[in-house]
Tab-separated table of C-alpha atoms in Angstrom:
chain	number	residue	atom	x	y	z
A	1	UNK	CA	121.410	126.212	63.463
A	2	UNK	CA	118.418	126.515	65.705
A	3	UNK	CA	117.765	123.580	68.028
A	4	UNK	CA	114.889	121.348	67.574
A	5	UNK	CA	112.054	122.122	69.971
A	6	UNK	CA	111.596	119.540	72.755
A	7	UNK	CA	108.327	117.133	72.654
A	8	UNK	CA	106.741	119.230	75.649
A	9	UNK	CA	106.931	122.366	73.487
A	10	UNK	CA	105.412	120.662	70.490
A	11	UNK	CA	102.557	119.430	72.748
A	12	UNK	CA	102.022	122.964	74.012
A	13	UNK	CA	102.110	124.317	70.490
A	14	UNK	CA	99.565	121.803	69.250
A	15	UNK	CA	97.162	122.833	72.129
A	16	UNK	CA	97.711	126.453	71.378
A	17	UNK	CA	97.198	125.792	67.576
A	18	UNK	CA	93.964	123.830	68.132
A	19	UNK	CA	92.641	126.637	70.494
A	20	UNK	CA	93.396	129.432	67.899
A	21	UNK	CA	92.034	127.447	64.941
A	22	UNK	CA	88.934	125.737	66.266
A	23	UNK	CA	86.796	128.777	67.004
A	24	UNK	CA	87.489	129.956	63.504
A	25	UNK	CA	85.721	127.092	61.996
A	26	UNK	CA	82.517	128.163	63.744
A	27	UNK	CA	79.994	129.485	61.111
A	28	UNK	CA	80.243	133.380	60.901
A	29	UNK	CA	83.289	133.857	63.136
A	30	UNK	CA	85.998	134.395	60.649
A	31	UNK	CA	84.369	136.993	58.275
A	32	UNK	CA	82.741	138.793	61.164
A	33	UNK	CA	85.702	138.578	63.465
A	34	UNK	CA	86.154	142.285	63.801
A	35	UNK	CA	82.645	143.351	63.049
A	36	UNK	CA	80.855	145.497	65.661
A	37	UNK	CA	77.259	144.976	66.667
A	38	UNK	CA	75.991	148.124	68.059
A	39	UNK	CA	72.917	148.202	70.238
A	40	UNK	CA	73.541	144.877	71.967
A	41	UNK	CA	73.903	144.711	75.758
A	42	UNK	CA	72.666	146.665	78.561
A	43	UNK	CA	75.886	148.034	80.039
A	44	UNK	CA	75.023	151.639	79.652
A	45	UNK	CA	71.933	151.001	82.171
A	46	UNK	CA	74.160	149.994	84.853
A	47	UNK	CA	74.994	152.363	87.634
A	48	UNK	CA	78.319	154.201	87.164
A	49	UNK	CA	79.856	152.483	90.399
A	50	UNK	CA	78.894	148.961	89.234
A	51	UNK	CA	80.264	149.720	85.787
A	52	UNK	CA	83.523	150.779	87.227
A	53	UNK	CA	83.746	147.867	89.735
A	54	UNK	CA	83.165	145.232	86.893
A	55	UNK	CA	85.427	146.899	84.454
A	56	UNK	CA	88.346	147.297	86.920
A	57	UNK	CA	87.803	143.661	88.176
A	58	UNK	CA	87.818	142.172	84.743
A	59	UNK	CA	90.890	144.130	83.763
A	60	UNK	CA	92.840	143.028	86.985
A	61	UNK	CA	91.892	139.460	86.482
A	62	UNK	CA	93.161	139.623	82.994
A	63	UNK	CA	96.474	141.140	84.017
A	64	UNK	CA	96.870	138.786	86.861
A	65	UNK	CA	96.190	135.756	84.730
A	66	UNK	CA	98.698	136.845	82.260
A	67	UNK	CA	101.356	137.379	84.955
A	68	UNK	CA	100.657	133.931	86.462
A	69	UNK	CA	101.100	132.303	83.087
A	70	UNK	CA	104.358	134.233	82.601
A	71	UNK	CA	105.740	132.894	85.913
A	72	UNK	CA	104.742	129.327	84.991
A	73	UNK	CA	106.465	129.753	81.740
A	74	UNK	CA	109.621	131.075	83.452
A	75	UNK	CA	109.700	128.119	85.950
A	76	UNK	CA	109.479	125.661	83.106
A	77	UNK	CA	112.070	127.205	81.157
A	78	UNK	CA	114.580	127.381	84.013
A	79	UNK	CA	113.843	123.880	85.069
A	80	UNK	CA	113.177	122.190	81.607
A	81	UNK	CA	115.885	119.627	81.908
A	82	UNK	CA	114.502	118.171	85.294
A	83	UNK	CA	110.958	119.170	85.403
A	84	UNK	CA	108.673	116.280	84.494
A	85	UNK	CA	105.465	116.781	82.424
A	86	UNK	CA	106.431	120.503	81.734
A	87	UNK	CA	104.170	120.596	78.802
A	88	UNK	CA	101.241	120.153	81.155
A	89	UNK	CA	102.286	123.178	83.038
A	90	UNK	CA	102.668	125.188	79.849
A	91	UNK	CA	99.299	124.078	78.669
A	92	UNK	CA	97.793	125.195	81.944
A	93	UNK	CA	99.523	128.386	81.374
A	94	UNK	CA	97.695	128.853	77.954
A	95	UNK	CA	94.359	127.938	79.702
A	96	UNK	CA	95.120	130.666	82.361
A	97	UNK	CA	95.927	133.249	79.447
A	98	UNK	CA	92.884	132.400	77.689
A	99	UNK	CA	90.686	132.981	80.700
A	100	UNK	CA	92.345	136.154	81.250
A	101	UNK	CA	91.564	137.238	77.583
A	102	UNK	CA	87.915	136.519	78.241
A	103	UNK	CA	87.951	138.976	81.022
A	104	UNK	CA	89.805	141.627	78.799
A	105	UNK	CA	87.137	141.110	76.270
A	106	UNK	CA	84.387	141.953	78.820
A	107	UNK	CA	86.245	145.292	79.196
A	108	UNK	CA	86.618	145.750	75.412
A	109	UNK	CA	83.103	145.037	74.447
A	110	UNK	CA	81.856	147.700	76.748
A	111	UNK	CA	83.837	150.156	74.949
A	112	UNK	CA	83.624	148.628	71.414
A	113	UNK	CA	80.905	146.132	70.633
A	114	UNK	CA	83.203	143.433	69.017
A	115	UNK	CA	81.124	140.546	70.039
A	116	UNK	CA	82.273	138.189	67.289
A	117	UNK	CA	85.972	138.741	68.565
A	118	UNK	CA	84.582	138.211	72.098
A	119	UNK	CA	83.070	134.983	70.972
A	120	UNK	CA	86.236	133.881	69.209
A	121	UNK	CA	88.168	134.442	72.310
A	122	UNK	CA	85.540	132.407	74.151
A	123	UNK	CA	85.927	129.559	71.847
A	124	UNK	CA	89.614	129.762	72.098
A	125	UNK	CA	89.257	129.462	75.868
A	126	UNK	CA	86.976	126.524	75.483
A	127	UNK	CA	89.355	124.635	73.002
A	128	UNK	CA	92.331	125.167	75.102
A	129	UNK	CA	90.430	124.203	78.302
A	130	UNK	CA	89.130	120.844	76.716
A	131	UNK	CA	92.544	119.979	75.176
A	132	UNK	CA	94.197	120.585	78.653
A	133	UNK	CA	91.437	118.586	80.542
A	134	UNK	CA	91.861	115.676	77.863
A	135	UNK	CA	95.698	115.395	78.525
A	136	UNK	CA	95.492	115.361	82.242
A	137	UNK	CA	93.882	111.842	82.854
A	138	UNK	CA	96.610	109.768	81.097
A	139	UNK	CA	99.037	111.287	83.327
A	140	UNK	CA	97.541	109.883	86.541
A	141	UNK	CA	99.208	106.345	86.415
A	142	UNK	CA	102.526	108.044	85.245
A	143	UNK	CA	102.387	110.607	88.240
A	144	UNK	CA	101.738	107.683	90.660
A	145	UNK	CA	104.689	105.643	89.151
A	146	UNK	CA	106.871	108.760	89.426
A	147	UNK	CA	105.846	109.297	93.221
A	148	UNK	CA	106.304	105.485	94.039
A	149	UNK	CA	109.924	105.802	92.321
A	150	UNK	CA	110.592	108.782	94.410
A	151	UNK	CA	109.588	107.009	97.644
A	152	UNK	CA	111.765	104.147	96.623
A	153	UNK	CA	114.709	106.307	96.058
A	154	UNK	CA	114.256	108.063	99.312
A	155	UNK	CA	114.026	104.796	101.207
A	156	UNK	CA	117.330	103.771	99.469
A	157	UNK	CA	118.866	107.004	100.363
A	158	UNK	CA	117.981	106.477	104.051
A	159	UNK	CA	119.351	102.969	103.860
A	160	UNK	CA	122.557	104.342	102.472
A	161	UNK	CA	122.734	106.960	105.084
A	162	UNK	CA	122.253	104.432	107.843
A	163	UNK	CA	124.858	102.159	106.292
A	164	UNK	CA	127.356	105.103	106.175
A	165	UNK	CA	126.500	106.054	109.622
A	166	UNK	CA	127.088	102.390	110.735
A	167	UNK	CA	130.569	102.440	108.841
A	168	UNK	CA	131.551	105.728	110.352
A	169	UNK	CA	130.582	104.312	113.807
A	170	UNK	CA	132.556	101.149	113.113
A	171	UNK	CA	135.666	103.164	112.080
A	172	UNK	CA	135.321	105.275	115.151
A	173	UNK	CA	135.198	102.261	117.390
A	174	UNK	CA	138.275	100.687	115.621
A	175	UNK	CA	140.138	103.869	116.075
A	176	UNK	CA	139.129	104.135	119.781
A	177	UNK	CA	140.009	100.537	120.438
A	178	UNK	CA	143.272	100.888	118.647
A	179	UNK	CA	144.170	104.185	120.840
A	180	UNK	CA	142.924	102.229	123.792
A	181	UNK	CA	145.135	99.301	122.998
A	182	UNK	CA	148.066	101.698	122.667
A	183	UNK	CA	147.392	103.414	125.889
A	184	UNK	CA	147.043	100.167	127.649
A	185	UNK	CA	150.367	98.935	126.731
A	186	UNK	CA	151.836	101.543	129.108
A	187	UNK	CA	149.603	100.537	131.949
A	188	UNK	CA	151.516	98.883	134.755
A	189	UNK	CA	148.746	98.124	137.189
A	190	UNK	CA	145.208	97.230	137.122
A	191	UNK	CA	144.226	100.702	138.342
A	192	UNK	CA	146.195	102.303	135.490
A	193	UNK	CA	144.182	99.999	133.091
A	194	UNK	CA	140.854	101.121	134.731
A	195	UNK	CA	141.916	104.829	134.634
A	196	UNK	CA	142.993	104.527	131.009
A	197	UNK	CA	139.938	102.826	129.811
A	198	UNK	CA	137.419	105.331	131.538
A	199	UNK	CA	139.429	108.269	130.378
A	200	UNK	CA	139.176	107.079	126.738
A	201	UNK	CA	135.638	105.703	126.943
A	202	UNK	CA	134.032	108.512	128.855
A	203	UNK	CA	134.087	111.280	126.140
A	204	UNK	CA	133.462	108.729	123.285
A	205	UNK	CA	130.246	107.697	124.954
A	206	UNK	CA	129.208	111.181	125.956
A	207	UNK	CA	129.032	110.014	129.485
A	208	UNK	CA	128.590	112.252	132.512
A	209	UNK	CA	130.174	109.608	134.867
A	210	UNK	CA	131.713	106.161	134.785
A	211	UNK	CA	132.370	103.928	137.691
A	212	UNK	CA	134.259	100.644	138.189
A	213	UNK	CA	132.990	98.497	141.087
A	214	UNK	CA	134.410	95.434	142.632
A	215	UNK	CA	132.320	92.838	144.266
A	216	UNK	CA	133.591	91.071	147.462
A	217	UNK	CA	130.862	88.668	148.728
A	218	UNK	CA	127.833	91.022	149.355
A	219	UNK	CA	129.996	94.108	149.633
A	220	UNK	CA	130.721	96.472	146.722
A	221	UNK	CA	133.387	99.033	146.624
A	222	UNK	CA	134.302	101.540	143.908
A	223	UNK	CA	137.638	101.001	142.364
A	224	UNK	CA	137.766	103.975	139.839
A	225	UNK	CA	135.529	106.898	139.152
A	226	UNK	CA	135.532	109.151	136.075
A	227	UNK	CA	133.424	112.238	135.699
A	228	UNK	CA	130.846	113.613	138.162
A	229	UNK	CA	128.762	111.403	140.468
A	230	UNK	CA	125.537	112.672	141.645
A	231	UNK	CA	122.498	111.695	143.675
A	232	UNK	CA	122.205	108.040	144.947
A	233	UNK	CA	125.248	106.930	143.122
A	234	UNK	CA	127.489	109.474	145.013
A	235	UNK	CA	125.832	108.715	148.340
A	236	UNK	CA	126.663	104.862	147.957
A	237	UNK	CA	130.227	105.613	146.762
A	238	UNK	CA	130.826	107.949	149.654
A	239	UNK	CA	130.175	104.989	152.179
A	240	UNK	CA	133.291	103.395	150.924
A	241	UNK	CA	131.598	99.821	150.728
A	242	UNK	CA	127.996	99.081	150.463
A	243	UNK	CA	125.681	96.113	150.370
A	244	UNK	CA	124.977	95.020	146.819
A	245	UNK	CA	121.211	94.784	147.578
A	246	UNK	CA	121.300	98.694	148.036
A	247	UNK	CA	121.648	98.909	144.274
A	248	UNK	CA	119.008	96.451	142.877
A	249	UNK	CA	120.105	96.793	139.271
A	250	UNK	CA	123.693	96.215	140.100
A	251	UNK	CA	122.666	93.207	142.230
A	252	UNK	CA	120.836	91.775	139.362
A	253	UNK	CA	123.624	92.330	136.954
A	254	UNK	CA	126.356	91.090	139.267
A	255	UNK	CA	124.254	88.013	140.030
A	256	UNK	CA	123.198	86.962	136.707
A	257	UNK	CA	126.254	88.156	134.636
A	258	UNK	CA	123.809	89.788	132.180
A	259	UNK	CA	124.490	93.362	131.214
A	260	UNK	CA	121.922	96.224	131.605
A	261	UNK	CA	121.241	98.996	129.279
A	262	UNK	CA	118.433	101.612	129.905
A	263	UNK	CA	117.711	104.757	128.053
A	264	UNK	CA	116.051	106.171	131.281
A	265	UNK	CA	116.559	104.660	134.507
A	266	UNK	CA	113.315	105.915	135.769
A	267	UNK	CA	111.631	103.716	133.305
A	268	UNK	CA	112.339	100.938	135.762
A	269	UNK	CA	109.448	99.995	138.112
A	270	UNK	CA	110.135	101.289	141.552
A	271	UNK	CA	113.405	103.179	140.580
A	272	UNK	CA	115.008	105.336	143.102
A	273	UNK	CA	113.876	108.890	142.668
A	274	UNK	CA	117.433	110.176	142.797
A	275	UNK	CA	118.680	107.797	139.984
A	276	UNK	CA	118.074	109.559	136.606
A	277	UNK	CA	119.597	109.381	133.195
A	278	UNK	CA	120.508	106.801	130.615
A	279	UNK	CA	122.299	103.852	132.434
A	280	UNK	CA	124.636	101.035	131.320
A	281	UNK	CA	126.246	98.259	133.389
A	282	UNK	CA	128.611	95.726	131.945
A	283	UNK	CA	129.824	92.880	134.149
A	284	UNK	CA	133.521	92.264	134.684
A	285	UNK	CA	134.407	88.533	134.647
A	286	UNK	CA	137.394	86.922	136.496
A	287	UNK	CA	139.590	84.280	134.944
A	288	UNK	CA	137.386	81.642	136.510
A	289	UNK	CA	134.192	82.912	134.752
A	290	UNK	CA	132.631	84.461	137.866
A	291	UNK	CA	131.537	88.060	138.085
A	292	UNK	CA	133.952	90.087	140.067
A	293	UNK	CA	132.542	93.630	139.361
A	294	UNK	CA	131.186	95.867	136.890
A	295	UNK	CA	131.562	99.004	134.682
A	296	UNK	CA	128.654	101.493	135.216
A	297	UNK	CA	128.091	104.370	132.869
A	298	UNK	CA	125.701	107.253	133.231
A	299	UNK	CA	124.570	110.011	130.732
A	300	UNK	CA	121.657	112.196	130.026
A	301	UNK	CA	118.381	110.482	129.639
A	302	UNK	CA	116.719	109.521	126.321
A	303	UNK	CA	120.027	108.617	124.757
A	304	UNK	CA	119.557	105.067	123.710
A	305	UNK	CA	122.660	102.783	123.776
A	306	UNK	CA	123.699	101.628	120.288
A	307	UNK	CA	125.173	98.272	119.465
A	308	UNK	CA	128.557	99.968	118.766
A	309	UNK	CA	128.555	101.599	122.231
A	310	UNK	CA	127.492	98.319	123.954
A	311	UNK	CA	130.418	96.575	122.056
A	312	UNK	CA	132.931	99.278	123.369
A	313	UNK	CA	131.677	98.812	126.999
A	314	UNK	CA	131.746	95.084	126.703
A	315	UNK	CA	135.252	95.271	125.370
A	316	UNK	CA	136.207	97.664	128.207
A	317	UNK	CA	134.931	95.365	130.946
A	318	UNK	CA	136.900	92.402	129.447
A	319	UNK	CA	140.224	94.616	129.317
A	320	UNK	CA	139.637	95.660	132.922
A	321	UNK	CA	138.818	92.174	134.019
A	322	UNK	CA	142.170	90.508	132.719
A	323	UNK	CA	144.635	92.452	134.857
A	324	UNK	CA	142.287	92.533	137.818
A	325	UNK	CA	141.832	88.754	137.598
A	326	UNK	CA	145.425	88.201	137.126
A	327	UNK	CA	146.382	90.309	140.044
A	328	UNK	CA	143.851	88.446	142.067
A	329	UNK	CA	145.114	85.131	141.031
A	330	UNK	CA	148.820	86.038	141.515
A	331	UNK	CA	148.516	87.157	145.137
A	332	UNK	CA	149.724	84.646	147.631
A	333	UNK	CA	149.275	86.451	150.750
A	334	UNK	CA	146.749	88.945	152.013
A	335	UNK	CA	147.985	92.568	151.129
A	336	UNK	CA	146.281	95.914	150.441
A	337	UNK	CA	146.525	98.507	147.668
A	338	UNK	CA	145.466	101.985	148.626
A	339	UNK	CA	143.964	104.371	145.842
A	340	UNK	CA	142.416	107.637	146.214
A	341	UNK	CA	139.256	108.028	144.222
A	342	UNK	CA	137.458	111.387	144.054
A	343	UNK	CA	134.308	111.781	142.003
A	344	UNK	CA	134.623	115.079	140.173
A	345	UNK	CA	132.020	117.649	141.352
A	346	UNK	CA	130.972	115.696	144.660
A	347	UNK	CA	131.255	116.688	148.302
A	348	UNK	CA	134.279	115.880	150.457
A	349	UNK	CA	132.152	113.055	151.816
A	350	UNK	CA	132.396	111.389	148.672
A	351	UNK	CA	136.258	111.452	148.615
A	352	UNK	CA	137.650	108.267	150.406
A	353	UNK	CA	140.765	106.112	150.360
A	354	UNK	CA	139.708	102.755	149.086
A	355	UNK	CA	141.643	99.697	150.315
A	356	UNK	CA	141.398	97.022	147.739
A	357	UNK	CA	141.922	93.616	149.543
A	358	UNK	CA	143.561	90.848	147.560
A	359	UNK	CA	142.849	87.628	149.242
A	360	UNK	CA	144.823	84.579	148.510
A	361	UNK	CA	143.607	82.500	145.638
A	362	UNK	CA	145.269	79.468	144.022
A	363	UNK	CA	146.404	80.100	140.542
A	364	UNK	CA	144.106	78.707	137.777
C-alpha cells in the first residue's frame, strides 16, 4: 500500500497543477499549443557571434536552473522529517524550473517557431511565480516564532550546560575535599598539613606556585612553598623574613582579614612590574580570630577565580589554621622548629632554613 503524500507535497503539487493548467485557459493557447508561426522574430538578422552567445547562455541557464531545483528537491527529501516549511522550498524549486524552461524556449523558438508553446511556458512560469509569492507572506510570523523558539531553546541549553558544569565542579570539589581530608588524617604536624594541602590544591587550581606565610608582628616569613616562585615573590621569600609593607596586597589582606582574588595582578594601580599573573590570597585565622598568616596562589594571568576555587582556598586556609593555631596555643615555652623550604626552580638564594618561633601563649 502506497503511503499517503505529506501535506507539504500536496501544497507543492497544487502549485504545479495551477501553473500547468492556468495558461491553458488563455484564449488560443490550447488549440495552438504546438502551432508554428513562421516569419516572426528577427533572430536571423543577428550576427552569428551574438546568436551563439544568446543561444548558449539560454541553454546553460536552463540546465543550471534545473540542476538547482533538483538539488533543492534532494535536500527536502533527505530532511523531510525535520525540515520546516519544506513545501516552500519545493515550490521555489518549481519556480526555478519554470524560469529555466523559458530560457530553453528561447533556444527552441530560434530553431522552430513554437511561439504558442513559448507563451504557454511563460504563463506557467507566471502562475508558479505568483503562487509561490502568495504563499510566502503568511510564513513570516511563523518563521519569527520558530526562530524565537530556537533562541529560547539555545538559551535553555546554555543554562543546562552551566548547571552541569557547576555540578561537575561541585563533585570535583567534593572529591578533592574528601581526598584532602583522608590525607590530612595522616598528617602529624602543622607543616605536614600545609604540605599536604598545597600538594593537593596546586594541581586542582592549575597553580604555578602556592605559598603559606606566617605573620609575626610586622614581619612575614614563608612557612611552606609549592611550585615555582618567580620575580618579586621569590625575592621576598629569599630574604627569610620581610616587612609586611613590602607586599601591599598581602599587608591589606592580613590587616583586614578580607581575601583577595585578582585575574591579573597588574590590574592593580601601582602594581610591582615583577608581579604578574592571576593572584589569590586567603587569610589564615588563629583560634582567637586574629589573622596569623595567609595562603597565596599564583597562576597564569586571565584565569578568573571561580566560586568553587575560592571555596577550596577558603577551606584550605581554615584547615591550615587549625593545627597552626593549636600548636601556638599549646606551646608553654619558647622553642623553634626548623624546616627547609625550597621554591622549585628558584636560585640557591631563595633556599633558606626557616625558624618558626612559637612564643608562649596562654591556652584559650
